[in-house]
N, CA, C and O atoms as a printed pandas DataFrame, in Angstrom:
     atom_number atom_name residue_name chain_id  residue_number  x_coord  y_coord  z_coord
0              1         N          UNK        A               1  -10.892   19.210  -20.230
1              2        CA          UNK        A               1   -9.445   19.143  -20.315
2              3         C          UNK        A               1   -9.046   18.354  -21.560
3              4         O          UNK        A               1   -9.768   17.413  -21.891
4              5         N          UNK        A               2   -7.827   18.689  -22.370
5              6        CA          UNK        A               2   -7.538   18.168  -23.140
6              7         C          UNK        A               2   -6.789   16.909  -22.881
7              8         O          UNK        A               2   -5.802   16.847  -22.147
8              9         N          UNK        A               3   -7.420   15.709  -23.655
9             10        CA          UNK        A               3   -7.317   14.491  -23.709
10            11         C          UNK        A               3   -5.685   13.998  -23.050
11            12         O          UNK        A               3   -5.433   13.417  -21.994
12            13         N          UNK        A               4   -4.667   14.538  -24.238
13            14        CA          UNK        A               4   -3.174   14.281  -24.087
14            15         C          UNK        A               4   -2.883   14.536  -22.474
15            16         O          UNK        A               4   -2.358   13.682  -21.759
16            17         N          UNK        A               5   -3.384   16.088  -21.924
17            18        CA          UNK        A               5   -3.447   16.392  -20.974
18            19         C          UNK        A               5   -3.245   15.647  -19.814
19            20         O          UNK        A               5   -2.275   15.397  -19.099
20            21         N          UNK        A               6   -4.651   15.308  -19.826
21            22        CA          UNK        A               6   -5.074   13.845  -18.981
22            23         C          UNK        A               6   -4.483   12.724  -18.821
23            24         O          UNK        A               6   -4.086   12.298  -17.736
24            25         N          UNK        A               7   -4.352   12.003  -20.203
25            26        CA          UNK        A               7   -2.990   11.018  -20.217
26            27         C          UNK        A               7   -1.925   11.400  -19.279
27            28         O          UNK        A               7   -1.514   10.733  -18.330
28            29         N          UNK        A               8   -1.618   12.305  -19.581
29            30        CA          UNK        A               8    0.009   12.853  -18.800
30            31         C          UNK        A               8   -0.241   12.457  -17.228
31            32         O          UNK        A               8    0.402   11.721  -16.480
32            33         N          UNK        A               9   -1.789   13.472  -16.959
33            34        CA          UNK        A               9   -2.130   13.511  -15.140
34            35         C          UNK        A               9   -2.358   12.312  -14.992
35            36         O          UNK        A               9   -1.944   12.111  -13.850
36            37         N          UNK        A              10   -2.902   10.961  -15.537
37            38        CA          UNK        A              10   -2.913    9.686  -15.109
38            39         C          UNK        A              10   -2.230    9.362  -14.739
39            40         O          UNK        A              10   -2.158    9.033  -13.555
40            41         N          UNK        A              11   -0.730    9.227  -16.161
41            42        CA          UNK        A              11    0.138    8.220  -15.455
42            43         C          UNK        A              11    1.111    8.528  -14.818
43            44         O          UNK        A              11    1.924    7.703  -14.401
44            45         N          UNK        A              12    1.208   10.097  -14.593
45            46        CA          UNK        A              12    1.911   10.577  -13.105
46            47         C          UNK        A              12    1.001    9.971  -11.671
47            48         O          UNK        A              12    1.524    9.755  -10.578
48            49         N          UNK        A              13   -0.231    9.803  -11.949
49            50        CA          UNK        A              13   -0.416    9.721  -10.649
50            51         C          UNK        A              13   -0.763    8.092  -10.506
51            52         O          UNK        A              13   -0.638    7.649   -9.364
52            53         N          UNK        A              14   -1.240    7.031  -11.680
53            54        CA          UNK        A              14   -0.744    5.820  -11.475
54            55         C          UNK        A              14    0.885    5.832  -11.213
55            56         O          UNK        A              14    1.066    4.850  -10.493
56            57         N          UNK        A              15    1.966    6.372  -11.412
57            58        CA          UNK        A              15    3.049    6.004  -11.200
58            59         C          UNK        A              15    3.561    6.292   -9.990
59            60         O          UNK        A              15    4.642    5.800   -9.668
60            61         N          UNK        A              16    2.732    7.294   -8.966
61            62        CA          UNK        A              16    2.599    7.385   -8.159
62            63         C          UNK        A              16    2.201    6.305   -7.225
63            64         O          UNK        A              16    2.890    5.592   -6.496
64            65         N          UNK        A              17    1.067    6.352   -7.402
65            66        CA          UNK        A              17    0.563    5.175   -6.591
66            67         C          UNK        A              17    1.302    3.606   -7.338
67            68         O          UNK        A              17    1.726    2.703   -6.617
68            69         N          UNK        A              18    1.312    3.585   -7.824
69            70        CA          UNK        A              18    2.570    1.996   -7.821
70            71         C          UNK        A              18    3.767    1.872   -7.118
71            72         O          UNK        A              18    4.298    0.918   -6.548
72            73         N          UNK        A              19    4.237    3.623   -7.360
73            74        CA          UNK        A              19    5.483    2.975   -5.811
74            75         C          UNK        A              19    5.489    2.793   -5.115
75            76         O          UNK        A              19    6.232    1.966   -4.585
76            77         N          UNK        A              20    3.991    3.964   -4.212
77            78        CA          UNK        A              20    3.696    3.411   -3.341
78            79         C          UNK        A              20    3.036    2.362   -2.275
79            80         O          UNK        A              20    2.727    2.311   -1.084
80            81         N          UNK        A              21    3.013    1.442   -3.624
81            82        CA          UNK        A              21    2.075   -0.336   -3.169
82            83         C          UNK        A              21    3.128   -1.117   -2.431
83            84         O          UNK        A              21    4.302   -1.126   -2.803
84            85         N          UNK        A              22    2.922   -1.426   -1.935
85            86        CA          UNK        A              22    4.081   -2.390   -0.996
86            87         C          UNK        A              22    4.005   -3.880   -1.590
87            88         O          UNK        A              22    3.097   -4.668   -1.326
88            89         N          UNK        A              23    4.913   -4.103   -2.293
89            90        CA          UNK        A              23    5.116   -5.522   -2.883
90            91         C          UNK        A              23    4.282   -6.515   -2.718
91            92         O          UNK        A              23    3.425   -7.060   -3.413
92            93         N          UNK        A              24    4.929   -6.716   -1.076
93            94        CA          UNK        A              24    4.676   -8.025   -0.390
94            95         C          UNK        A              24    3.035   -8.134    0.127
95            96         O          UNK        A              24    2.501   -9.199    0.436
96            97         N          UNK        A              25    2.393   -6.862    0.149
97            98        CA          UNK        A              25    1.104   -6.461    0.202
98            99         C          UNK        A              25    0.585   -7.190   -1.026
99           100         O          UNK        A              25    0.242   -8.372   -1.022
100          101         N          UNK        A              26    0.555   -6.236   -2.266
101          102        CA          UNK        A              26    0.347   -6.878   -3.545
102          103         C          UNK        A              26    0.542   -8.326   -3.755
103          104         O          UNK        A              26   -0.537   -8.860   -4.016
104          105         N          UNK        A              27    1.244   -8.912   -3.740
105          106        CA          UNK        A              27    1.462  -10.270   -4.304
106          107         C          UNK        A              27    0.637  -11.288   -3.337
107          108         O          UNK        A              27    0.418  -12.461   -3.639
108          109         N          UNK        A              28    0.143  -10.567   -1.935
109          110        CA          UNK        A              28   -0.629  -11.460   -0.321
110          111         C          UNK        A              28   -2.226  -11.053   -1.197
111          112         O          UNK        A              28   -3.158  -11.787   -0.868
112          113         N          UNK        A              29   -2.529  -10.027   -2.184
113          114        CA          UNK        A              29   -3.737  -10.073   -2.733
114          115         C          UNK        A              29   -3.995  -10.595   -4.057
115          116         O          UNK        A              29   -5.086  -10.539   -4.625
116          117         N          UNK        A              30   -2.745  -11.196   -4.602
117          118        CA          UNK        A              30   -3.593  -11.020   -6.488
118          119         C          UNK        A              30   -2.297  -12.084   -6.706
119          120         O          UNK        A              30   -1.265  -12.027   -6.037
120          121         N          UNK        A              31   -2.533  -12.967   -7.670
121          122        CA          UNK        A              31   -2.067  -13.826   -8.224
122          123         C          UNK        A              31   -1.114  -13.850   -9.581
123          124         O          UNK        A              31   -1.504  -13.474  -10.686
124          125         N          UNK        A              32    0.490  -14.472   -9.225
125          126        CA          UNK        A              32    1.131  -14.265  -10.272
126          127         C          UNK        A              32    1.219  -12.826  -11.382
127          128         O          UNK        A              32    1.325  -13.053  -12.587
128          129         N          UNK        A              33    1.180  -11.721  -11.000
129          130        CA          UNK        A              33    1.602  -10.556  -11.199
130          131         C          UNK        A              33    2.229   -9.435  -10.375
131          132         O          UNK        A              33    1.332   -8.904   -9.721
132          133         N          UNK        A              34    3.306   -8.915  -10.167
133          134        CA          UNK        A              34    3.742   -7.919   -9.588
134          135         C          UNK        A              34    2.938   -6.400   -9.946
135          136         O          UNK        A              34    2.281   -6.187  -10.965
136          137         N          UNK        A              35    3.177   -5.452   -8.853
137          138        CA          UNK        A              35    2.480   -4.715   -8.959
138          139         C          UNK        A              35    2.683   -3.909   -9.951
139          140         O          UNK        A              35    1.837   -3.189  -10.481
140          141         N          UNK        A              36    4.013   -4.026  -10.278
141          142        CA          UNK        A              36    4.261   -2.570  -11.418
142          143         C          UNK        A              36    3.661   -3.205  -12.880
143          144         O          UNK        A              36    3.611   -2.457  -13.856
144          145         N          UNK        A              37    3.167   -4.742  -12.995
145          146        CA          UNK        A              37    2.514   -5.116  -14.079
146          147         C          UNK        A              37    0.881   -4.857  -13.865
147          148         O          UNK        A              37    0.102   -4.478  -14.739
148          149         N          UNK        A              38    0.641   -5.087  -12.807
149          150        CA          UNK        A              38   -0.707   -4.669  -12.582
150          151         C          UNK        A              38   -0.684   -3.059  -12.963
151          152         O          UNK        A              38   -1.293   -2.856  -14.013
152          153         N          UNK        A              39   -0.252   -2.132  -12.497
153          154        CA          UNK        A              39   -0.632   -0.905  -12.506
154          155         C          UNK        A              39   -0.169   -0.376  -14.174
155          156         O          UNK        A              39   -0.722    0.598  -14.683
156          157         N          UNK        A              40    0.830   -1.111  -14.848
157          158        CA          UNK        A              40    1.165   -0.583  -16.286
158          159         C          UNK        A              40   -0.179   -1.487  -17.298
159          160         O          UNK        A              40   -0.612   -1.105  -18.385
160          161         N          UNK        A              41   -0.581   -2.656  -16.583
161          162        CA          UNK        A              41   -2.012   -3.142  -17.186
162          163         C          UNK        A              41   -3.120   -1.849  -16.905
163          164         O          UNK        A              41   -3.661   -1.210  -17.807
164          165         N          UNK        A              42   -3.212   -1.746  -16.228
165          166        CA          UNK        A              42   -4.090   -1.100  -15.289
166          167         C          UNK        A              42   -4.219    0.844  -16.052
167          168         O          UNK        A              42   -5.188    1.562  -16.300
168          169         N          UNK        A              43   -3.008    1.004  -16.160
169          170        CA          UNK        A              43   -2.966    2.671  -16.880
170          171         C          UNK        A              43   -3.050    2.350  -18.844
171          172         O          UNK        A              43   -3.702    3.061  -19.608
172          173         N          UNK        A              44   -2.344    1.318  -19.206
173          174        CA          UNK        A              44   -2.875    1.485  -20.486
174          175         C          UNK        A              44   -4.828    1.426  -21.019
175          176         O          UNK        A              44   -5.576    2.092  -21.735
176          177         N          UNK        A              45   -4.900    0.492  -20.344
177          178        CA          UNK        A              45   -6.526    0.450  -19.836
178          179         C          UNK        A              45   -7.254    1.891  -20.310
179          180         O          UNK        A              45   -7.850    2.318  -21.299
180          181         N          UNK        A              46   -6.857    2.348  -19.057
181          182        CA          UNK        A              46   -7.697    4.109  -18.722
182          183         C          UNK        A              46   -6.756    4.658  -19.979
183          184         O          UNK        A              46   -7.412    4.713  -21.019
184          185         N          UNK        A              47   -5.663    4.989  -20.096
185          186        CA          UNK        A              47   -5.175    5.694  -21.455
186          187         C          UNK        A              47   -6.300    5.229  -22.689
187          188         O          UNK        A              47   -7.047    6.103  -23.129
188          189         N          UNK        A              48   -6.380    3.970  -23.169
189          190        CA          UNK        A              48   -7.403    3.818  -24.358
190          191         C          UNK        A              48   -8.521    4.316  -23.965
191          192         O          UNK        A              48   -9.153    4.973  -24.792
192          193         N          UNK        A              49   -8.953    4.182  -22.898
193          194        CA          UNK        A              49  -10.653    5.033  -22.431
194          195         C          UNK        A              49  -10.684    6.047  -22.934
195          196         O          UNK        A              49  -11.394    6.300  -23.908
196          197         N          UNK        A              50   -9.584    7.194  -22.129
197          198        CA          UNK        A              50   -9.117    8.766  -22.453
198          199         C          UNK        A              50   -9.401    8.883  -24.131
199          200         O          UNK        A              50  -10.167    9.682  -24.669
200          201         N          UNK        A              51   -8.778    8.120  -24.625
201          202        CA          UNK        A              51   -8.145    8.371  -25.897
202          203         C          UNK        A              51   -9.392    8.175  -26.451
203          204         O          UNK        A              51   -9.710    9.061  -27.244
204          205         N          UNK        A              52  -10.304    7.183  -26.266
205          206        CA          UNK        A              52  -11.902    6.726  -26.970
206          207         C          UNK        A              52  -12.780    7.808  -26.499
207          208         O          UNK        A              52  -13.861    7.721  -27.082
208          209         N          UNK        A              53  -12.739    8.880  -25.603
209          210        CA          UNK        A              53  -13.606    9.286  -25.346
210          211         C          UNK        A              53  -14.576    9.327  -23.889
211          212         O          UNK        A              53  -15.249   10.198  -23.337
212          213         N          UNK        A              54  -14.256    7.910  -23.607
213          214        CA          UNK        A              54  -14.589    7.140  -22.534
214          215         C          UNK        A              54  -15.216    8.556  -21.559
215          216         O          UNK        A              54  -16.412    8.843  -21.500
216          217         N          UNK        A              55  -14.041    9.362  -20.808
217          218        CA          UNK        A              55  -13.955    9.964  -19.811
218          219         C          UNK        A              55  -14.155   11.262  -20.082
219          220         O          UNK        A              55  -14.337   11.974  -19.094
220          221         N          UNK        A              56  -14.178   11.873  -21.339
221          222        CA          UNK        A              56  -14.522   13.344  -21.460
222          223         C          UNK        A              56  -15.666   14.168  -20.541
223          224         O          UNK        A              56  -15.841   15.352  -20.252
224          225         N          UNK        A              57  -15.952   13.637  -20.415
225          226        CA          UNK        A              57  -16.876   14.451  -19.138
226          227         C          UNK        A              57  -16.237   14.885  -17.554
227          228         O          UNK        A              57  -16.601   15.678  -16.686
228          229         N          UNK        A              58  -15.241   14.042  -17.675
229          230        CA          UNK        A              58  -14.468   14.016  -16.316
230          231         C          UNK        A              58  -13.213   15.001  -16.268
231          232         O          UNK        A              58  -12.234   14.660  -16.932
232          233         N          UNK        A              59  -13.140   16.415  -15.407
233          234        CA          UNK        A              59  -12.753   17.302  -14.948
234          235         C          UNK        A              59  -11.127   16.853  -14.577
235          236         O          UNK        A              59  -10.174   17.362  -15.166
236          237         N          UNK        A              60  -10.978   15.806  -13.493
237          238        CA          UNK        A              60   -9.694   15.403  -13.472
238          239         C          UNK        A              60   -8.863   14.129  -13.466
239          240         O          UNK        A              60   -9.532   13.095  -13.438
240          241         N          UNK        A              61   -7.648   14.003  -13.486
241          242        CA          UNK        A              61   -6.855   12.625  -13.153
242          243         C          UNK        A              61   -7.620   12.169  -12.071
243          244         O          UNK        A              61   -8.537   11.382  -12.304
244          245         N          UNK        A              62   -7.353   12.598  -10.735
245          246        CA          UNK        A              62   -8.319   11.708   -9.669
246          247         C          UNK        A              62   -9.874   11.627   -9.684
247          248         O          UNK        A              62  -10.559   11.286   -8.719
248          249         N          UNK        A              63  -10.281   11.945  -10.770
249          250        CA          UNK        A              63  -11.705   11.941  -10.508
250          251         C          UNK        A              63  -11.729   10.894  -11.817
251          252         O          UNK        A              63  -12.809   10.423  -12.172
252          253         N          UNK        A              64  -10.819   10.643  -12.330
253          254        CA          UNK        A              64  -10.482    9.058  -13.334
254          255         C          UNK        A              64  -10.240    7.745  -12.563
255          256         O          UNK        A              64  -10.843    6.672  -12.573
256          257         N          UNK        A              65   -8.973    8.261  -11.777
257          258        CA          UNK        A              65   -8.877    6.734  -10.796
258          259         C          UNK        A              65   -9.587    6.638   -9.359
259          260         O          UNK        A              65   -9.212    5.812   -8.527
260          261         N          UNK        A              66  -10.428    7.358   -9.171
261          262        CA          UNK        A              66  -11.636    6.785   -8.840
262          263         C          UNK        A              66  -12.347    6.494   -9.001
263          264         O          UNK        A              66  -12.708    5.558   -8.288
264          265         N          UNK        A              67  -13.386    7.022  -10.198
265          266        CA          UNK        A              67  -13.739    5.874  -11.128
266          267         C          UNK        A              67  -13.566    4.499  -11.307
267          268         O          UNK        A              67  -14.138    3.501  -10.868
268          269         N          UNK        A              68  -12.543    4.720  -12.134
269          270        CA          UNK        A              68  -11.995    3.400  -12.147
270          271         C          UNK        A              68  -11.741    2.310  -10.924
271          272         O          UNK        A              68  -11.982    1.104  -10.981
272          273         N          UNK        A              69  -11.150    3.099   -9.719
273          274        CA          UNK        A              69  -10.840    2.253   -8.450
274          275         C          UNK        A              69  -12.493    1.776   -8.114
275          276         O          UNK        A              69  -12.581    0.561   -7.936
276          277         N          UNK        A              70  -13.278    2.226   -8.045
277          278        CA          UNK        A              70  -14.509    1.912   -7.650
278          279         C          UNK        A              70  -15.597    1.172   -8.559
279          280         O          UNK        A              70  -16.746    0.869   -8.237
280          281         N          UNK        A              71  -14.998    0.974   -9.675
281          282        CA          UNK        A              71  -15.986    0.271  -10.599
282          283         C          UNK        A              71  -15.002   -0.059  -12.103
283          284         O          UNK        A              71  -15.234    0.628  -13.097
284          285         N          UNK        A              72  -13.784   -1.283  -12.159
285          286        CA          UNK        A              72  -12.983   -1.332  -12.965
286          287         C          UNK        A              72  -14.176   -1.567  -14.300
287          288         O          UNK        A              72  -13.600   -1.608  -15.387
288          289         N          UNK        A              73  -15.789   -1.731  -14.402
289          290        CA          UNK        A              73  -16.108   -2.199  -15.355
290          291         C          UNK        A              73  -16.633   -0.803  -16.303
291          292         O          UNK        A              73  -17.367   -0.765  -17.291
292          293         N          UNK        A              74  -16.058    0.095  -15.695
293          294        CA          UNK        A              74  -16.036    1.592  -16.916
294          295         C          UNK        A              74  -14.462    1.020  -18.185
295          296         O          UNK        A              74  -14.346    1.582  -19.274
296          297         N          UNK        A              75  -13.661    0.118  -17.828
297          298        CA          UNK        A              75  -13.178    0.101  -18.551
298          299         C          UNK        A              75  -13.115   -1.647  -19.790
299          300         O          UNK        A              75  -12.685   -2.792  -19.651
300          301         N          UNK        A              76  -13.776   -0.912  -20.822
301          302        CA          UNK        A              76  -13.650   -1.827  -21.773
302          303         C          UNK        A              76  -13.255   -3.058  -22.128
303          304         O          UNK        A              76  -13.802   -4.068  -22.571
304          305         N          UNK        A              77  -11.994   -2.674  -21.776
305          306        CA          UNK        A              77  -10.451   -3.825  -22.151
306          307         C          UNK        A              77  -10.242   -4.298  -20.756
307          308         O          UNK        A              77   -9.045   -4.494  -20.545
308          309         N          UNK        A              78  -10.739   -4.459  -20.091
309          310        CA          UNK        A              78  -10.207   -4.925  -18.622
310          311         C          UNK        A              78   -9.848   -5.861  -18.331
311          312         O          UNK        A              78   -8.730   -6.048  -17.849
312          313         N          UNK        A              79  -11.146   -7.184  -18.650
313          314        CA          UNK        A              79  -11.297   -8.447  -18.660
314          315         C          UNK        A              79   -9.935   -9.083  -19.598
315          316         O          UNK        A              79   -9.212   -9.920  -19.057
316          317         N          UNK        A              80   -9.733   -8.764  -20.595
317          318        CA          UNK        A              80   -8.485   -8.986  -21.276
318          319         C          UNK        A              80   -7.752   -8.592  -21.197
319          320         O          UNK        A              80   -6.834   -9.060  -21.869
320          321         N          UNK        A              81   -7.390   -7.137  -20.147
321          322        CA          UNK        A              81   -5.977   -6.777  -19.953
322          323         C          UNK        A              81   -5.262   -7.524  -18.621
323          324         O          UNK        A              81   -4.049   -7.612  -18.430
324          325         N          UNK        A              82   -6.530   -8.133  -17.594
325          326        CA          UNK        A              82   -5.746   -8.805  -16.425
326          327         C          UNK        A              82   -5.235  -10.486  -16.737
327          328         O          UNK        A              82   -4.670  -11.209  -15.917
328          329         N          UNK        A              83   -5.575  -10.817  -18.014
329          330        CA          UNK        A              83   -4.744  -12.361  -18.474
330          331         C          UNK        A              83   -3.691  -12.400  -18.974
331          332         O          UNK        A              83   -3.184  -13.485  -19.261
């Protein structure tokens, strides 16, 4: 699939799943960030992957954020995107 493509199916479906996080959930797990900063940390992330190459082997959007959900250390920038 083409790269841009992909971008697009990500952050429809991160934007998806961020509305559907329940705030008060989020903030009872993770420290001093709201969720819609976590998840816009969280999709620029996988966008630079996409864009590097990272994921070309990978068929779809959900077969990205699972990936990712199951092992955040496919992505590069991680460690410096959650400070």
């Amino acid at each position: 699939m083409n790269r841009d493509d992909m971008i697009q199916q990500v952050k429809e479906k991160y934007a998806s799943i961020a509305s559907s996080t329940s705030q008060r959930h989020f903030h009872d797990t993770t420290t001093n960030i709201t969720a819609e900063a976590y998840y816009e940390r969280l999709l620029q992330s996988v966008i630079n992957e996409i864009s590097n190459g990272t994921f070309d082997n990978v068929r779809s959007a959900d077969e990205i954020i699972n990936k990712v959900a199951a092992d955040k250390s496919v992505l590069s920038d991680w460690n410096q995107a959650i400070y």
